Short mmCIF file of C-alpha atoms in Angstrom, two decimals:
data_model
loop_
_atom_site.label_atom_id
_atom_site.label_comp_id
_atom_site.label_asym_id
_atom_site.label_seq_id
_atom_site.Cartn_x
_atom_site.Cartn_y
_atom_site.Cartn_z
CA UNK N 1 -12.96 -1.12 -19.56
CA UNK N 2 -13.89 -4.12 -17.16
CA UNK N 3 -12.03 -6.45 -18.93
CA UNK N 4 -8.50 -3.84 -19.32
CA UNK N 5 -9.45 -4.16 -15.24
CA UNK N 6 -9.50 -7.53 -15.30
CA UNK N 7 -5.98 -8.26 -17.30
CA UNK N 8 -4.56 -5.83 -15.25
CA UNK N 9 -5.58 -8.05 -11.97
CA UNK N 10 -4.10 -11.47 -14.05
CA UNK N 11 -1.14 -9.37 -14.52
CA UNK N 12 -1.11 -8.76 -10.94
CA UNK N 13 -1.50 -12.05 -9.85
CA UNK N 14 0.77 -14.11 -12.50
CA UNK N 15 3.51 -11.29 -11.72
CA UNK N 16 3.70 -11.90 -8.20
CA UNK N 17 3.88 -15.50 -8.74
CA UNK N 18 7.33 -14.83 -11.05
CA UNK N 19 8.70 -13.27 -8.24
CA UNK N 20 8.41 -16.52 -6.35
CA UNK N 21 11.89 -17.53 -7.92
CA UNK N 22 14.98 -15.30 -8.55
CA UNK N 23 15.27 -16.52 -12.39
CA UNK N 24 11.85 -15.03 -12.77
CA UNK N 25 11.33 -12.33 -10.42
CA UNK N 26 12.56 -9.58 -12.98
CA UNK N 27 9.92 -10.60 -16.08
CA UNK N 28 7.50 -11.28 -12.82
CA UNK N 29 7.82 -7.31 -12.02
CA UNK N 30 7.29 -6.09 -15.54
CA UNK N 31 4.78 -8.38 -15.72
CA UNK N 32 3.28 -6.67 -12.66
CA UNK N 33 4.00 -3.03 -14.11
CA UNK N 34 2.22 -3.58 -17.42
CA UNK N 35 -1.10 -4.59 -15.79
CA UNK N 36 -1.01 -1.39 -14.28
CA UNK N 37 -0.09 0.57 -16.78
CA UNK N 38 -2.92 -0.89 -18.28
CA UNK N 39 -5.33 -0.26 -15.35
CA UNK N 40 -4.32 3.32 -15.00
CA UNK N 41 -4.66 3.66 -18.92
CA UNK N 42 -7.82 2.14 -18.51
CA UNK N 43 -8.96 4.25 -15.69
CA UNK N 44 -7.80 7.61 -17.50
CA UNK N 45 -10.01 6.45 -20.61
CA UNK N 46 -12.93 6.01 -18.16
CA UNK N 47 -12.93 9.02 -16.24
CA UNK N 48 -12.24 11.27 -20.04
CA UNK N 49 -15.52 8.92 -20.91
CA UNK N 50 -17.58 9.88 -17.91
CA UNK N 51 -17.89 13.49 -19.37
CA UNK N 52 -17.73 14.77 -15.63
CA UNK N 53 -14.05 16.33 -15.76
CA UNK N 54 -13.65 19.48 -16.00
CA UNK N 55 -10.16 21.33 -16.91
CA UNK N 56 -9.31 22.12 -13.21
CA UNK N 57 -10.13 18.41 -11.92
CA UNK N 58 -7.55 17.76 -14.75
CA UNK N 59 -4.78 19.65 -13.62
CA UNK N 60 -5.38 18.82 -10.04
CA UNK N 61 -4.87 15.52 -10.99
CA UNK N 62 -2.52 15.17 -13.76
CA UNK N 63 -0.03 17.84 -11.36
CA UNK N 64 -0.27 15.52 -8.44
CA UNK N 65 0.32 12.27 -10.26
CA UNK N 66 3.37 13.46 -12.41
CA UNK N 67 4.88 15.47 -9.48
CA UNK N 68 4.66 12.08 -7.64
CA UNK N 69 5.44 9.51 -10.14
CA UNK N 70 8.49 12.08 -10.97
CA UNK N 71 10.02 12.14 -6.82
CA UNK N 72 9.26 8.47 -6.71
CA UNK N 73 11.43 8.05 -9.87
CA UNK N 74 13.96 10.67 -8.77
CA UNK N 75 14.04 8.76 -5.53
CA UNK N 76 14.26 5.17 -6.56
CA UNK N 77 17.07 6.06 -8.76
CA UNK N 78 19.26 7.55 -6.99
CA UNK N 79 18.78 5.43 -4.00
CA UNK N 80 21.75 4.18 -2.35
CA UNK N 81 21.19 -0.22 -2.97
CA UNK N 82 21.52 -0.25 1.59
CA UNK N 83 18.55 3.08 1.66
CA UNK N 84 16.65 0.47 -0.68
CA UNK N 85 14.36 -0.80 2.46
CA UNK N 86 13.95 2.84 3.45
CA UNK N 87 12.80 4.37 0.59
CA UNK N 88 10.32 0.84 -0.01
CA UNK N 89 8.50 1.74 3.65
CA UNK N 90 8.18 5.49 2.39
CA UNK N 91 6.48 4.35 -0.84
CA UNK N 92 4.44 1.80 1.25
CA UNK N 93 3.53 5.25 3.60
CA UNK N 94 2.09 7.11 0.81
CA UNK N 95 0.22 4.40 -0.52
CA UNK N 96 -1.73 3.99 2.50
CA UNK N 97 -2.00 8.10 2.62
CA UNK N 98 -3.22 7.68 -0.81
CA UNK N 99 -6.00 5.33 0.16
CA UNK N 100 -6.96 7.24 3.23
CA UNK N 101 -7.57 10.48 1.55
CA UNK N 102 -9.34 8.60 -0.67
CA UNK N 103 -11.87 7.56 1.54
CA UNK N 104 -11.82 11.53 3.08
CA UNK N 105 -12.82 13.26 0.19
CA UNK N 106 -15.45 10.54 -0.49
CA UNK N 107 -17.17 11.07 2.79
CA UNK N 108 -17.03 14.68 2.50
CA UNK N 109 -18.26 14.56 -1.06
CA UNK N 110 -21.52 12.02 -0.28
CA UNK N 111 -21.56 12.73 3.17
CA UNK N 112 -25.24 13.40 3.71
CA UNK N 113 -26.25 10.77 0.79
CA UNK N 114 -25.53 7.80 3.38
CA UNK N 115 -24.27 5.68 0.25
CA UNK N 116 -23.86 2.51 2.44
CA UNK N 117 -19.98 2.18 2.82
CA UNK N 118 -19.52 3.64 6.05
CA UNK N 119 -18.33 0.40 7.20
CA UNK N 120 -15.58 0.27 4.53
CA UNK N 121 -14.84 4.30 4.85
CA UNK N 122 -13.74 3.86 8.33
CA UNK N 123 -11.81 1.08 7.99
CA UNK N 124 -10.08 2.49 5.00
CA UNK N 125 -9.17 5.56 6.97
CA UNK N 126 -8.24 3.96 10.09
CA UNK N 127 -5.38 0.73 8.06
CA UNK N 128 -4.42 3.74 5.87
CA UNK N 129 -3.68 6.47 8.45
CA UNK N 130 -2.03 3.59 10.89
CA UNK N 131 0.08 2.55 8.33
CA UNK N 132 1.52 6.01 6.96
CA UNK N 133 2.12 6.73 10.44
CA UNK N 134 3.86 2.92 11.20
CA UNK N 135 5.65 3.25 7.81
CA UNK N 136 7.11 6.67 8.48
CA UNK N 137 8.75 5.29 12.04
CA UNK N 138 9.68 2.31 10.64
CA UNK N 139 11.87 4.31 7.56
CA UNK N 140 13.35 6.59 10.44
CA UNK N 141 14.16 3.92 12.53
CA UNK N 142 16.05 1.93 9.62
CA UNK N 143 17.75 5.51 8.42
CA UNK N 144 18.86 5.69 12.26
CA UNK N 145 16.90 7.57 14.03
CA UNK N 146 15.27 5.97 17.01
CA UNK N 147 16.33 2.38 15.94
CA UNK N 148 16.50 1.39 19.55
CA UNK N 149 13.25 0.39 20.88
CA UNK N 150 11.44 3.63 22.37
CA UNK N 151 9.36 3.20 25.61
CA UNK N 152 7.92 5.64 27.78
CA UNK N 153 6.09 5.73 31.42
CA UNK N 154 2.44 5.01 30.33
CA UNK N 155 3.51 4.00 26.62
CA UNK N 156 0.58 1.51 26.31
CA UNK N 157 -1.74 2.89 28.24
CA UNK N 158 -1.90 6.26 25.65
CA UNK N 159 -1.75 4.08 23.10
CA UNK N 160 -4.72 2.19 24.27
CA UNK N 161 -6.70 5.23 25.13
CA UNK N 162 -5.75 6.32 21.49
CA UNK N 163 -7.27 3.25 19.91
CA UNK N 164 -9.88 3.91 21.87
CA UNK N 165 -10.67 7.00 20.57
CA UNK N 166 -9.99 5.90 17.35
CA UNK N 167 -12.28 2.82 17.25
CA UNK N 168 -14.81 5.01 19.61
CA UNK N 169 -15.37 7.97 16.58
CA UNK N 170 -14.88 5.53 13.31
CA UNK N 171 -17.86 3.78 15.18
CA UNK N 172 -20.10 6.97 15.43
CA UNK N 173 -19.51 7.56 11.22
CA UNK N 174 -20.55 3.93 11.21
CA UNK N 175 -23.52 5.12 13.17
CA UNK N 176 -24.55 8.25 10.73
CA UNK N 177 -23.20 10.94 12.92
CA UNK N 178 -22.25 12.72 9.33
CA UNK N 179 -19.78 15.05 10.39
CA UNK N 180 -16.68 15.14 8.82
CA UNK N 181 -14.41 16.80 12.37
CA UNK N 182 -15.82 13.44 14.08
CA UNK N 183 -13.98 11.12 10.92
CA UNK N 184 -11.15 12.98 11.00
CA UNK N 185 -10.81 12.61 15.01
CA UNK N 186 -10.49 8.96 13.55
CA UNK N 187 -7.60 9.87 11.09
CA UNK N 188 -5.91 12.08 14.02
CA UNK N 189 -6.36 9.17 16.62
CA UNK N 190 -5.33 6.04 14.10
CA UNK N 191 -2.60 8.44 12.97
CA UNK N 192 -1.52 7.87 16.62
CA UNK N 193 -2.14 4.10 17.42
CA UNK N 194 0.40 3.86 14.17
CA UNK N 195 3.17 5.90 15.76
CA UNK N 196 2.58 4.00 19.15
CA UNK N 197 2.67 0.41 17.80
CA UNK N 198 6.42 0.99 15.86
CA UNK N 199 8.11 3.34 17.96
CA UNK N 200 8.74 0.43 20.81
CA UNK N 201 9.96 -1.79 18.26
CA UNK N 202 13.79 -2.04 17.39
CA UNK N 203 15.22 -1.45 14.31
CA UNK N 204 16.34 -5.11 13.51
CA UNK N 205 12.53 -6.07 13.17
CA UNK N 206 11.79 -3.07 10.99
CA UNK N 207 11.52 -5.49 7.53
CA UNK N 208 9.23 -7.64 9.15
CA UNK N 209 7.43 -4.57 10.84
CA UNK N 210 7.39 -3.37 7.13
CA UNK N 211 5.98 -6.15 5.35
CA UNK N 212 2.97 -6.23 7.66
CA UNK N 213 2.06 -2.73 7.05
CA UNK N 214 2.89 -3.57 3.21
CA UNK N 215 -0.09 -6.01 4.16
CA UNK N 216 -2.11 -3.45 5.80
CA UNK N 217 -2.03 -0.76 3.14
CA UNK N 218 -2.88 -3.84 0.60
CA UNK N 219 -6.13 -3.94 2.98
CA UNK N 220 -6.27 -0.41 2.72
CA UNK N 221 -6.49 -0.58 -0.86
CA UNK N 222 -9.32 -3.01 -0.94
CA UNK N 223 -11.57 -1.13 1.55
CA UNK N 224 -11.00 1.96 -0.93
CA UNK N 225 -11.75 -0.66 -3.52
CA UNK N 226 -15.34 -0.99 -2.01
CA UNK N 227 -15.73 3.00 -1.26
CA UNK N 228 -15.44 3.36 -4.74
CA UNK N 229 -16.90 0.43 -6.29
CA UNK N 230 -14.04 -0.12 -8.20
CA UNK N 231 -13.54 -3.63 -8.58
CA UNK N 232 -9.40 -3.98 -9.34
CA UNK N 233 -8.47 -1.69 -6.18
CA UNK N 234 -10.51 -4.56 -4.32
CA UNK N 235 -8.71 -7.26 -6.33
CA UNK N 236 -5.09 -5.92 -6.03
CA UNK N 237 -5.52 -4.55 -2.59
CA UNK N 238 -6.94 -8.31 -1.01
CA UNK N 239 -4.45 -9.86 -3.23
CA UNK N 240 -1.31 -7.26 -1.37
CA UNK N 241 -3.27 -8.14 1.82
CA UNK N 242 -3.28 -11.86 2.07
CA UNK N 243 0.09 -12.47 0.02
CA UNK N 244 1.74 -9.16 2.02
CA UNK N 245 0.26 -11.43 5.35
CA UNK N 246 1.90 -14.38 4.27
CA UNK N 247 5.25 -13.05 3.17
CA UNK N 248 5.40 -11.34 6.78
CA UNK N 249 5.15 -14.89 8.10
CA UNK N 250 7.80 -16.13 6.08
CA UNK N 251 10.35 -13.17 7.25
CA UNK N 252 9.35 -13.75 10.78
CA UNK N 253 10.28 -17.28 10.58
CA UNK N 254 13.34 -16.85 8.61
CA UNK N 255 14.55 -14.60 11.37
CA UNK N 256 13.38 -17.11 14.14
CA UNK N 257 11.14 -14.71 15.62
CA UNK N 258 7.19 -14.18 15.64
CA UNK N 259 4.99 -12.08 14.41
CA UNK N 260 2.61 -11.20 17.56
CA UNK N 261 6.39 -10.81 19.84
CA UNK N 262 7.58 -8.20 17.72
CA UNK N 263 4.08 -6.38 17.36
CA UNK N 264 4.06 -6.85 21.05
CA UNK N 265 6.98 -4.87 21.69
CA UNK N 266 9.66 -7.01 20.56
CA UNK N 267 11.55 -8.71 23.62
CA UNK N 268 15.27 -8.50 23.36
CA UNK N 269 15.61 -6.31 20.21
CA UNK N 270 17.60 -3.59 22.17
CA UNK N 271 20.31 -5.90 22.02
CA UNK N 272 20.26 -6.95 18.20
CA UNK N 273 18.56 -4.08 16.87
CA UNK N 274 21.72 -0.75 16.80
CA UNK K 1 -26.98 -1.93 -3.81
CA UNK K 2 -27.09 -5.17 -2.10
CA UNK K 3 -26.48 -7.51 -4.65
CA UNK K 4 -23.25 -4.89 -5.55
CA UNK K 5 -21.69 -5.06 -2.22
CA UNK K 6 -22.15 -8.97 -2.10
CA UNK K 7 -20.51 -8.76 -5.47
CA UNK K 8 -17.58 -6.98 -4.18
CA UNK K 9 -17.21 -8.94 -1.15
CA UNK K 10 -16.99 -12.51 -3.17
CA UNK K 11 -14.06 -10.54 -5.31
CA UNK K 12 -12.38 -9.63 -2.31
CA UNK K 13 -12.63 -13.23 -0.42
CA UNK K 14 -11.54 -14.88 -3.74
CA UNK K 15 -8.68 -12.18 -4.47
CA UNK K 16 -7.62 -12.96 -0.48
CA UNK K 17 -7.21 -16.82 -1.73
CA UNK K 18 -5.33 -16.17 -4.86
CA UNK K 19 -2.77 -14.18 -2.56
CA UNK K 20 -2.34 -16.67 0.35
CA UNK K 21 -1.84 -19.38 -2.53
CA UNK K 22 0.46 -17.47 -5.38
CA UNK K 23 3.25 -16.52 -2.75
CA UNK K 24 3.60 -20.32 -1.65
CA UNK K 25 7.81 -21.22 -1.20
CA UNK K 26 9.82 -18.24 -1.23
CA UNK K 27 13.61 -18.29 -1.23
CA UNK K 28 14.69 -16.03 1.85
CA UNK K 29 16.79 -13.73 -0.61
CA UNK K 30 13.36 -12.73 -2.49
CA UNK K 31 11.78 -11.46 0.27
CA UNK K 32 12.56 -8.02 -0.17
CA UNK K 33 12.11 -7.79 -3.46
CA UNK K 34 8.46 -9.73 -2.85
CA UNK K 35 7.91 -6.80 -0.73
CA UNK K 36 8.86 -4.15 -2.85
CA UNK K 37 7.22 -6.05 -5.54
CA UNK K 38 3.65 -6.05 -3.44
CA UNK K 39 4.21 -2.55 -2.52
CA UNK K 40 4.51 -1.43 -6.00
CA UNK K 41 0.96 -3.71 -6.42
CA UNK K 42 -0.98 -1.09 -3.74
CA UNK K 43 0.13 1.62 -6.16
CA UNK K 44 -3.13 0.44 -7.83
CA UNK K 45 -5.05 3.22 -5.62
CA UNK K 46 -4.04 5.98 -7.91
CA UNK K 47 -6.89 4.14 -10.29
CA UNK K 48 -8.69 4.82 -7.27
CA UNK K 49 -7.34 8.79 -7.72
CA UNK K 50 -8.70 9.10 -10.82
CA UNK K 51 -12.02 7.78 -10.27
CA UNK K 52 -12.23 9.84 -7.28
CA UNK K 53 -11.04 12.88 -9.08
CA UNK K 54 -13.67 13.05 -11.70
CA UNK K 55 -16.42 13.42 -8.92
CA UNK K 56 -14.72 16.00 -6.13
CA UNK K 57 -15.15 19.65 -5.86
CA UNK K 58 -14.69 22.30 -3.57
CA UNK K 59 -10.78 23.36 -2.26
CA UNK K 60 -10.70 20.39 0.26
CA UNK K 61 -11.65 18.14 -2.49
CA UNK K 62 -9.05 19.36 -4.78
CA UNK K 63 -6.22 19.60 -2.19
CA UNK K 64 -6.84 16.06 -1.14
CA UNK K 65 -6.96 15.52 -5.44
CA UNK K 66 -3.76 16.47 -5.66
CA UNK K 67 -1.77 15.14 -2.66
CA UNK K 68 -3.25 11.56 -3.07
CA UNK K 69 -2.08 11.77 -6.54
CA UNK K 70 1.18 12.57 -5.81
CA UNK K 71 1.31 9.97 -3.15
CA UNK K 72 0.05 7.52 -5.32
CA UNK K 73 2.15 8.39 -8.55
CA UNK K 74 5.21 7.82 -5.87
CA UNK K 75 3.84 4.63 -4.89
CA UNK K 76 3.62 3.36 -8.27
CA UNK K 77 6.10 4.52 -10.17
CA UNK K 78 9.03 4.60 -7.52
CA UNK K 79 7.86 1.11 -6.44
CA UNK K 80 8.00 -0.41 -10.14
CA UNK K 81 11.33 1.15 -10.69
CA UNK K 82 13.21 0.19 -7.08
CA UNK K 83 11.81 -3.37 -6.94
CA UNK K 84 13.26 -3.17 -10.74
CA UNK K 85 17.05 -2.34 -9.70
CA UNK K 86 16.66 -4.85 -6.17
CA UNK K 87 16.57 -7.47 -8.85
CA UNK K 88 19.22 -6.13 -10.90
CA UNK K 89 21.46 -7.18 -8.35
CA UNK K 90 20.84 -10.25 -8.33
CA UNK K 91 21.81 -10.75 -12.03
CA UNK K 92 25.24 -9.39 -11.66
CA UNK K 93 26.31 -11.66 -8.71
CA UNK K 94 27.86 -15.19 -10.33
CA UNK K 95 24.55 -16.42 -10.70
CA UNK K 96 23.46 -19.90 -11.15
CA UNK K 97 22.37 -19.83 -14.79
CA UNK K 98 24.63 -17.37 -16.37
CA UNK K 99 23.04 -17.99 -19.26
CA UNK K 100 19.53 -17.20 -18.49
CA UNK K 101 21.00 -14.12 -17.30
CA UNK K 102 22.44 -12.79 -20.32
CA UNK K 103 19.10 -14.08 -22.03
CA UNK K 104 17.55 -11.19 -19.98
CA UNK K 105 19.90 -8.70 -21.35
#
């Protein structure tokens, strides 16, 4: 099973690196979606192995993935080619979702076990839940709604009480407070910081603002990588991370701008960004 | 325990390398595609779904169950298949190597 995990992760890796040129990018993305059909094989195969699934845990599962994998087809089809950055920031949403519950229902399953990731729980829920809330502004904003850059009397100072309260309650399940209201105060408040640190940026930056919360949910990934022990989400999340990091480097300098300005609020957008 | 999370922690250092080194000089037209491309990658946490799955219990376990395999399943599969048609385009504009094109086909 480790080593379907591990050609999955090569996969990963070599497929990304096809994409570097445009005479290779299409072989690099099939590349990329055998290893994971591989890895989910793989994982299927382990979990039928573990002898702990029972028919309902079954059709929870096997409903939610094929309702999922059949809207995300449905939706990728019959995308129009300009909705194509859009519908990438909704996928990049519910990826991030994905990992955050993730880390939920493992806290509330082991939650008075103390199984030592507490660390990574908390920072799983707090990337994933800021970037399904970031992602979901920054698809609005390039669909039209609220592309201008939306500021408000006491904008930063709510979102820096949010953080706050974010950063205060992830630190108290750090500190074995066990209670699952206090971690999902966390989810509530990074929920927040998320929706505060897009909506004052203008539409034109949105595919930079994009690729760094493609980066986040990559970190996302990982952390839920090291909640589970499961060594290829920590592989193909780091590997999203630092290449997603990167790539929003590039597209900041390729549109002359930087990354902290436009995180900071963007200065002049207004005017590009309709 | 220990020895585990060290374990985990060298994969994710030396997975962070690998990705700041595999996406080195990208052409500014393949940066969307990149993205989509990466995006699609993340759609590795529904492995993470079905590991989880085979452990929870209880109706909050199973509702979360469900929606995070949905969200992943659209992360994954959605992601393969728009990154898939972004680079479709580029093989019906007058490309460079015609030829290599049609080889695709």
């Amino acid at each position: 099973m480790n080593l379907a995990f591990l050609f999955a992760a090569v996969c990963f890796v070599l497929g990304l690196h096809f994409m570097n040129s445009p005479a290779t990018a299409r072989r690099g993305n099939q590349v990329s979606a055998g290893g994971m059909v591989v890895a989910v094989a793989a994982a299927f195969a382990l979990v039928a192995d573990g002898g702990t699934m029972t028919a309902a845990r079954w059709l929870v599962l096997l409903c939610g993935a094929l309702v999922g994998a059949g809207v995300g087809l449905w939706a990728a089809r019959s995308v129009l080619m300009t909705a194509m950055p859009q519908l990438v920031s909704l996928f990049n949403a519910v990826g991030g979702g994905a990992a955050c519950m993730i880390a939920i229902a493992d806290y509330a399953h082991n939650i008075h076990q103390g199984s030592g990731t507490a660390v990574a729980t908390v920072l799983d829920v707090l990337i994933g839940s800021i970037t399904f809330a970031g992602s979901l502004v920054a698809a609005a904003k390039l669909q039209g709604y609220a592309s201008q850059p939306v500021r408000f009397p006491g904008g930063r100072l709510l979102n820096a009480v949010v953080a706050v309260v974010a950063v205060g309650s992830a630190a108290a399940v750090v500190a074995r407070v066990e209670s699952l209201p206090v971690l999902l105060v966390t989810l509530v408040a990074a929920l927040g910081v998320g929706l505060l640190m897009v909506l004052p940026i203008g539409g034109a930056d949105m595919p930079v603002v994009i690729s760094l919360l493609n980066a986040f949910t990559g970190t996302a990934v990982a952390m839920a990588g090291f909640v589970l022990n499961n060594a290829i989400l920590t592989v193909a999340g780091a590997l999203v991370g630092a290449s997603g990091a990167i790539l929003t480097k590039l597209m900041a300098d390729a549109m002359n701008r930087s990354v902290p300005s436009i995180m900071a609020g963007g200065f002049g957008t207004g005017a590009v960004g309709v | 325990m220990t020895t585990g999370f060290v374990g985990d922690v060298t994969i994710f250092v030396l997975a962070l390398l690998v990705g700041f080194e595999v996406i080195s000089k990208v052409p500014a037209t393949l940066h969307t595609p990149l993205m989509s491309g990466a995006n699609s990658i993340h759609g590795v946490v529904l492995v993470g779904v079905i590991v989880l799955s085979a452990e929870v219990h209880g109706p909050l376990g199973y509702v979360l169950t469900f929606l995070a395999a949905a969200f992943a399943g659209a992360n994954v599969v959605g992601g393969y298949a728009v990154t898939d048609r972004m680079l479709q385009m580029f093989k019906k504009r007058p490309a460079p190597k015609p030829a290599e094109a049609k080889a695709e086909q």
